[in-house]
Backbone as JSON, one array per atom type, in Angstrom:
{
  "sequence": "MADVRAGVVPASRSLFYCLIGLLVTIGIAGLLVAMFGANRVVTGVLVGAVGGVAAGVALFVRDVVELTEHGIYVRTPFRSATVPWDRVVAGRFTLDEHGRWALALDLTENGDELVLLSIPPVIGPVSGAYDMRKREQVTEIREMLRAKRIPITVLPGIAAALNEHWQIAPPTSR",
  "N": [[78.99, -159.77, -186.76], [78.12, -156.34, -185.99], [78.5, -153.47, -187.91], [80.79, -150.77, -186.91], [80.53, -147.35, -186.25], [82.97, -144.68, -186.06], [85.44, -142.37, -185.42], [87.08, -139.27, -185.42], [86.55, -135.91, -185.99], [89.23, -133.69, -186.88], [90.23, -130.61, -185.86], [91.3, -128.51, -187.58], [89.96, -129.6, -190.15], [87.1, -129.57, -189.26], [86.85, -126.72, -188.91], [87.33, -126.02, -191.73], [84.89, -127.31, -192.91], [82.86, -125.88, -191.51], [83.42, -123.23, -192.66], [82.92, -123.85, -195.43], [80.25, -124.21, -195.02], [79.25, -121.65, -194.26], [80.15, -120.16, -196.75], [78.36, -121.16, -198.48], [75.99, -120.37, -197.4], [76.14, -117.63, -197.6], [76.48, -117.44, -200.44], [73.98, -118.45, -201.28], [72.31, -116.47, -200.03], [73.19, -114.15, -201.47], [72.61, -114.66, -204.0], [69.72, -114.88, -204.06], [69.1, -112.27, -203.07], [70.26, -111.01, -205.47], [68.54, -112.05, -207.36], [65.91, -111.27, -206.8], [65.79, -108.72, -205.66], [66.65, -106.29, -203.08], [64.79, -106.27, -201.11], [64.51, -108.7, -200.24], [66.29, -109.64, -198.39], [66.36, -110.87, -195.8], [65.06, -113.16, -196.21], [66.76, -114.22, -198.11], [69.09, -114.77, -196.34], [67.99, -116.5, -194.28], [67.06, -118.6, -196.01], [69.68, -119.22, -197.17], [71.02, -119.79, -194.84], [69.78, -122.16, -193.85], [70.55, -123.84, -196.28], [73.27, -123.7, -195.84], [73.62, -124.84, -193.23], [72.73, -127.44, -194.08], [74.77, -128.01, -195.71], [77.13, -128.09, -194.19], [76.34, -130.21, -192.3], [76.12, -132.45, -193.98], [78.88, -132.46, -194.75], [80.06, -133.17, -192.25], [79.04, -135.55, -191.63], [79.71, -137.2, -193.67], [82.42, -137.47, -192.89], [83.83, -140.21, -191.78], [85.01, -143.12, -189.56], [84.63, -146.62, -190.19], [84.39, -149.38, -188.84], [84.42, -152.47, -189.61], [83.82, -156.06, -190.54], [85.41, -156.8, -192.68], [87.52, -154.88, -192.89], [88.84, -151.54, -192.08], [87.23, -148.65, -192.64], [88.12, -145.57, -193.81], [86.8, -142.7, -194.18], [86.41, -139.46, -195.84], [84.75, -136.4, -196.92], [86.12, -136.02, -199.49], [87.84, -138.11, -199.97], [88.78, -141.54, -199.84], [89.73, -144.39, -197.85], [90.83, -147.73, -197.13], [91.81, -149.73, -194.54], [93.23, -152.67, -193.73], [92.77, -155.17, -191.57], [94.91, -156.47, -190.79], [96.95, -154.78, -190.51], [96.81, -153.45, -188.27], [98.16, -153.18, -185.24], [97.68, -152.71, -182.49], [95.51, -151.4, -179.86], [94.87, -148.38, -178.12], [93.88, -146.68, -175.04], [94.27, -143.54, -174.13], [95.46, -140.44, -172.82], [95.12, -137.6, -174.75], [96.62, -134.96, -176.38], [95.06, -132.47, -175.67], [94.17, -133.22, -173.17], [91.97, -134.83, -173.26], [90.2, -138.06, -173.35], [91.51, -140.41, -175.53], [91.08, -143.09, -177.68], [92.67, -145.1, -179.73], [94.07, -146.74, -182.74], [97.03, -148.43, -183.38], [98.94, -148.5, -186.17], [100.81, -150.47, -188.59], [102.66, -149.41, -190.34], [105.18, -146.73, -190.85], [104.65, -146.15, -188.04], [102.09, -145.01, -187.85], [99.06, -143.88, -186.68], [95.41, -144.28, -185.97], [92.78, -142.38, -184.69], [90.01, -143.22, -183.18], [87.94, -142.39, -181.45], [87.38, -139.67, -179.28], [86.89, -138.38, -176.12], [85.6, -136.38, -173.51], [87.24, -136.62, -170.14], [85.75, -139.16, -168.1], [83.79, -138.51, -165.22], [81.69, -139.1, -163.88], [78.43, -140.96, -163.68], [76.64, -142.01, -166.55], [75.08, -139.38, -168.15], [73.32, -138.15, -169.82], [72.4, -138.01, -173.14], [74.56, -137.82, -175.04], [76.49, -138.78, -173.38], [75.67, -141.48, -173.22], [75.88, -142.33, -175.87], [78.56, -142.33, -176.29], [79.42, -143.82, -174.45], [78.27, -146.43, -175.31], [79.62, -146.42, -178.04], [82.24, -146.76, -177.15], [82.01, -149.32, -176.01], [81.2, -150.93, -178.31], [83.42, -150.75, -179.94], [85.56, -151.66, -178.46], [84.27, -154.51, -178.23], [84.41, -155.21, -180.98], [87.22, -154.82, -181.53], [88.18, -156.78, -179.79], [87.09, -159.22, -180.75], [88.42, -159.2, -183.0], [90.75, -159.87, -182.07], [92.85, -158.02, -181.1], [95.11, -156.56, -179.23], [94.34, -154.3, -176.51], [95.28, -151.3, -174.9], [94.93, -149.75, -171.75], [95.0, -146.85, -169.89], [95.56, -147.13, -166.41], [94.05, -145.29, -164.77], [92.03, -144.23, -166.62], [90.74, -146.73, -167.01], [89.78, -147.53, -164.53], [87.79, -145.32, -163.96], [86.33, -145.75, -166.12], [85.28, -148.25, -165.36], [84.06, -147.67, -162.76], [82.19, -145.54, -163.22], [80.91, -146.01, -165.7], [80.53, -148.59, -165.98], [81.96, -150.18, -167.38], [84.01, -152.92, -167.86], [87.58, -153.33, -167.18], [89.75, -154.24, -170.05], [90.47, -157.47, -170.61], [93.14, -160.27, -170.79], [93.44, -162.65, -173.26]],
  "CA": [[79.33, -158.56, -185.72], [77.68, -155.29, -186.53], [79.59, -152.28, -188.36], [80.6, -149.8, -185.73], [80.95, -145.92, -186.75], [83.88, -143.92, -185.01], [86.01, -141.27, -185.93], [87.19, -137.85, -184.96], [87.22, -134.81, -187.18], [90.25, -132.77, -186.37], [89.75, -128.99, -185.58], [91.31, -128.03, -188.82], [88.92, -129.93, -190.79], [85.98, -128.69, -188.74], [87.01, -125.24, -189.46], [87.0, -125.87, -193.07], [83.55, -127.8, -193.18], [82.32, -124.59, -191.28], [83.76, -122.16, -193.77], [82.03, -124.17, -196.6], [78.62, -123.92, -194.75], [79.35, -120.17, -194.27], [80.12, -119.72, -198.06], [77.11, -121.59, -198.85], [75.04, -119.44, -196.77], [76.38, -116.24, -198.16], [76.13, -117.49, -201.67], [72.46, -118.59, -201.53], [71.78, -115.33, -199.9], [73.38, -113.15, -202.46], [71.8, -115.27, -205.31], [68.33, -114.74, -204.0], [69.03, -110.93, -203.27], [70.41, -110.59, -206.79], [67.33, -112.25, -208.26], [64.44, -110.74, -206.36], [65.94, -107.49, -205.14], [67.02, -106.19, -201.8], [63.53, -106.6, -200.16], [64.58, -110.44, -199.81], [67.53, -109.94, -197.71], [65.95, -111.7, -194.87], [64.58, -114.43, -196.75], [67.81, -114.75, -198.53], [69.81, -114.97, -195.41], [67.23, -117.67, -193.88], [67.31, -119.84, -196.92], [71.04, -119.52, -197.0], [71.21, -120.35, -193.56], [69.26, -123.59, -194.02], [71.51, -124.55, -196.97], [74.41, -123.53, -195.4], [73.83, -125.96, -192.29], [72.6, -128.65, -194.58], [76.11, -128.41, -196.56], [77.89, -128.35, -193.26], [75.92, -131.4, -191.67], [76.56, -133.48, -194.93], [80.38, -132.72, -194.7], [80.39, -133.81, -191.05], [78.33, -136.83, -191.59], [80.53, -138.02, -194.24], [83.52, -137.75, -192.46], [83.63, -141.15, -190.61], [85.9, -144.15, -189.56], [83.83, -147.53, -189.96], [85.11, -150.65, -188.45], [83.68, -153.66, -190.27], [84.4, -157.22, -190.49], [86.5, -156.97, -193.78], [88.37, -153.85, -192.73], [88.51, -150.57, -191.44], [86.87, -147.56, -193.74], [88.42, -144.34, -193.46], [86.06, -141.67, -195.24], [86.07, -137.9, -195.57], [84.07, -136.02, -198.0], [86.74, -135.71, -200.6], [88.33, -139.19, -200.34], [88.43, -142.54, -198.61], [90.71, -145.3, -197.67], [90.51, -148.95, -196.32], [92.73, -150.03, -193.8], [93.31, -154.07, -193.36], [92.73, -155.62, -190.23], [96.06, -157.18, -190.44], [97.69, -153.59, -190.42], [96.51, -152.83, -186.73], [99.22, -153.99, -184.16], [97.19, -152.75, -181.19], [94.61, -150.48, -179.52], [95.23, -147.76, -176.55], [92.99, -145.74, -174.58], [95.08, -142.98, -173.56], [95.17, -139.05, -172.66], [95.65, -137.04, -175.81], [97.31, -133.49, -176.12], [94.25, -131.54, -175.07], [93.51, -133.67, -171.86], [90.77, -135.66, -173.49], [90.68, -139.61, -173.85], [91.53, -141.0, -176.99], [90.99, -144.3, -178.22], [93.42, -144.93, -181.1], [94.59, -147.88, -183.25], [98.49, -148.23, -183.87], [99.09, -149.07, -187.21], [102.14, -151.19, -188.74], [103.61, -148.51, -191.27], [105.61, -145.64, -190.26], [104.0, -145.71, -186.7], [100.69, -144.31, -187.99], [97.69, -144.17, -185.73], [94.09, -143.86, -186.28], [92.12, -141.96, -183.81], [88.59, -143.44, -183.35], [87.45, -141.63, -180.63], [88.09, -138.53, -178.32], [85.87, -137.94, -175.26], [86.15, -135.69, -172.11], [87.39, -137.55, -169.15], [84.59, -139.57, -167.58], [83.85, -138.23, -163.96], [80.43, -139.44, -163.2], [77.67, -141.74, -164.34], [75.89, -141.63, -167.62], [73.97, -138.2, -167.7], [72.66, -137.68, -171.01], [72.25, -138.72, -174.55], [76.14, -137.77, -175.32], [77.48, -139.92, -172.44], [75.05, -142.57, -173.45], [76.42, -142.64, -177.08], [80.12, -142.54, -176.17], [79.54, -145.27, -173.83], [77.91, -147.51, -176.51], [80.94, -146.62, -178.93], [83.53, -147.49, -176.41], [81.7, -150.75, -175.85], [81.14, -151.44, -179.5], [84.95, -150.66, -180.46], [86.12, -152.75, -177.73], [83.88, -155.46, -178.68], [85.12, -155.24, -182.43], [88.68, -155.3, -181.34], [88.31, -158.24, -178.9], [86.61, -160.1, -182.01], [89.5, -159.41, -183.99], [91.95, -160.39, -181.17], [93.63, -156.97, -181.11], [95.28, -156.18, -177.67], [94.05, -152.87, -176.09], [95.99, -150.91, -173.57], [94.07, -148.63, -171.17], [95.72, -146.33, -168.73], [94.82, -147.31, -165.24], [93.12, -144.22, -164.34], [90.9, -144.52, -167.44], [90.14, -148.13, -166.71], [89.06, -147.31, -163.14], [86.73, -144.4, -164.03], [85.0, -146.41, -167.08], [84.62, -149.55, -164.62], [83.21, -147.13, -161.82], [81.01, -144.61, -163.82], [80.14, -146.42, -166.95], [80.38, -149.94, -165.63], [82.61, -151.11, -168.64], [85.05, -153.66, -167.02], [88.62, -153.22, -167.98], [89.99, -155.37, -170.82], [91.27, -158.82, -170.03], [93.79, -160.91, -171.73], [92.79, -164.01, -173.65]],
  "C": [[78.78, -157.14, -186.51], [78.7, -154.29, -186.95], [79.5, -151.2, -187.04], [81.32, -148.4, -186.49], [81.73, -145.24, -185.67], [84.4, -142.82, -185.84], [86.25, -139.93, -185.27], [87.62, -136.79, -185.87], [87.87, -133.72, -186.53], [89.78, -131.32, -186.56], [89.96, -128.32, -187.02], [90.29, -128.52, -190.03], [87.34, -129.36, -190.46], [85.86, -127.42, -189.19], [86.55, -125.11, -190.98], [85.66, -126.22, -193.48], [82.69, -126.49, -192.73], [82.27, -123.47, -192.15], [82.86, -122.59, -194.97], [80.55, -123.85, -196.32], [78.39, -122.51, -194.85], [79.17, -119.58, -195.75], [78.9, -120.13, -198.77], [76.01, -120.62, -198.53], [75.09, -117.98, -197.33], [76.13, -116.25, -199.68], [74.69, -117.53, -202.13], [71.93, -117.13, -201.21], [71.88, -114.36, -200.91], [72.82, -113.6, -203.69], [70.54, -114.72, -205.15], [68.22, -113.01, -203.87], [69.25, -110.42, -204.74], [68.86, -110.8, -207.63], [66.15, -111.53, -208.09], [64.68, -109.52, -205.41], [66.48, -107.36, -203.54], [65.93, -106.22, -200.68], [63.6, -107.8, -199.73], [65.67, -110.67, -199.18], [67.4, -110.96, -196.54], [65.78, -113.17, -195.26], [65.81, -114.96, -197.29], [68.99, -115.34, -197.47], [69.09, -116.37, -194.77], [67.32, -118.82, -194.76], [68.52, -120.1, -196.99], [71.52, -120.11, -195.93], [70.96, -121.98, -193.41], [70.23, -124.39, -195.07], [72.87, -124.69, -196.6], [74.85, -124.7, -194.09], [73.63, -127.34, -192.99], [74.15, -129.25, -195.28], [76.96, -128.73, -195.42], [77.83, -129.76, -192.47], [76.64, -132.39, -192.68], [78.21, -133.54, -195.06], [80.72, -133.51, -193.42], [79.95, -135.3, -191.17], [79.25, -137.9, -192.43], [81.86, -138.33, -193.83], [83.61, -138.8, -191.13], [84.71, -142.35, -190.75], [84.89, -145.35, -189.25], [84.61, -148.69, -189.79], [84.06, -151.71, -188.91], [84.31, -155.23, -190.13], [85.68, -157.54, -191.45], [87.65, -156.0, -193.52], [87.94, -152.55, -192.05], [88.36, -149.29, -192.69], [87.17, -146.3, -193.26], [87.87, -143.26, -194.48], [86.0, -140.25, -194.92], [85.16, -137.55, -196.92], [84.66, -135.95, -199.32], [87.67, -137.22, -200.93], [88.01, -140.34, -199.37], [89.5, -143.69, -198.89], [90.31, -146.55, -196.93], [91.91, -149.42, -195.61], [92.76, -151.56, -193.56], [93.17, -154.13, -192.07], [94.15, -155.9, -189.84], [97.24, -156.02, -190.23], [97.79, -153.18, -188.83], [97.46, -153.72, -186.06], [98.48, -153.82, -182.89], [96.15, -151.51, -181.01], [95.15, -149.79, -178.43], [94.01, -146.74, -176.44], [93.76, -145.04, -173.59], [94.64, -141.22, -173.55], [95.86, -138.69, -174.3], [96.24, -135.59, -175.56], [96.21, -132.59, -175.59], [93.58, -132.12, -173.7], [92.18, -134.57, -172.06], [91.29, -137.08, -173.6], [90.53, -139.85, -174.96], [91.68, -142.38, -177.13], [91.26, -144.44, -179.54], [93.92, -146.43, -181.41], [96.05, -147.57, -183.64], [98.63, -149.26, -185.08], [100.47, -149.69, -187.62], [103.21, -150.18, -189.52], [103.72, -147.3, -190.8], [104.89, -145.2, -188.86], [102.79, -144.87, -186.72], [99.93, -144.7, -186.88], [96.45, -143.57, -186.44], [93.2, -143.54, -185.32], [90.83, -142.46, -184.09], [87.73, -142.82, -182.45], [87.88, -140.84, -179.65], [87.05, -138.03, -177.38], [86.45, -137.29, -174.06], [86.29, -136.66, -171.02], [85.91, -137.91, -168.41], [84.72, -139.21, -165.84], [82.47, -138.43, -163.25], [79.57, -140.52, -163.97], [77.14, -141.14, -165.54], [74.81, -140.51, -167.29], [73.27, -137.5, -168.78], [72.92, -138.4, -172.21], [73.93, -138.72, -174.98], [76.85, -138.82, -174.72], [76.94, -141.13, -172.84], [75.72, -143.1, -174.78], [77.87, -142.92, -176.88], [80.16, -143.82, -175.61], [79.44, -146.38, -174.81], [78.83, -147.37, -177.49], [82.16, -147.18, -178.38], [83.3, -148.93, -176.28], [81.72, -151.44, -177.39], [82.68, -151.51, -180.11], [85.63, -151.71, -179.63], [85.64, -154.2, -177.94], [84.48, -156.0, -180.14], [86.43, -155.67, -182.28], [88.88, -156.53, -180.51], [87.9, -159.46, -180.03], [87.69, -160.31, -182.93], [91.03, -159.75, -183.4], [93.27, -159.41, -181.21], [93.82, -156.55, -179.59], [94.91, -154.73, -177.52], [94.74, -152.48, -174.73], [95.24, -149.84, -172.91], [94.84, -148.31, -169.93], [95.0, -146.66, -167.52], [93.77, -146.44, -164.74], [92.05, -144.11, -165.24], [90.22, -145.68, -167.11], [89.25, -147.96, -165.41], [88.02, -146.52, -163.37], [85.68, -144.95, -165.08], [84.4, -147.47, -166.12], [83.6, -148.85, -163.57], [82.03, -146.42, -162.26], [80.27, -145.17, -164.81], [79.99, -147.87, -166.88], [80.83, -150.79, -166.8], [84.02, -151.54, -167.84], [86.3, -153.36, -167.98], [89.04, -154.34, -168.89], [90.9, -156.41, -170.39], [91.87, -159.52, -171.31], [93.25, -162.33, -172.1], [94.03, -164.9, -173.88]]
}
């Protein structure tokens, strides 16, 4: 079975990554202006913006949850951890506190949870690349959990919408 990439970057960490990107932008722009004079402000801002965007993208790309045959790897730019499959009690597809649909794993210790996916409610058929990628992720995660024999609970409204609009059948018991 292929590895599955998932993960949700919390708002606080997203803000932190954007702040780092902004600081890189300002730093590079300031350095170029200091080296070449005030006539290079526009060049400094442009080069700084490229550097800042690259830094931000690198941080977001490194922040991922990867489901593999051997375990679940939780990575951020500054640390990583491995969650063995035997710590996973169940999966659930429910509403989160922001009204989005969240696919999360319940872990054995301390009632911890690991959010794999957070998507806006599905109200129509796949209409673009974002919808297609999220549909693929839901299918891949579900297949991985099924292969690992981890039960998945899906709210009836979510199951009905996924079945109707994205043609993802509700989970079945084995």
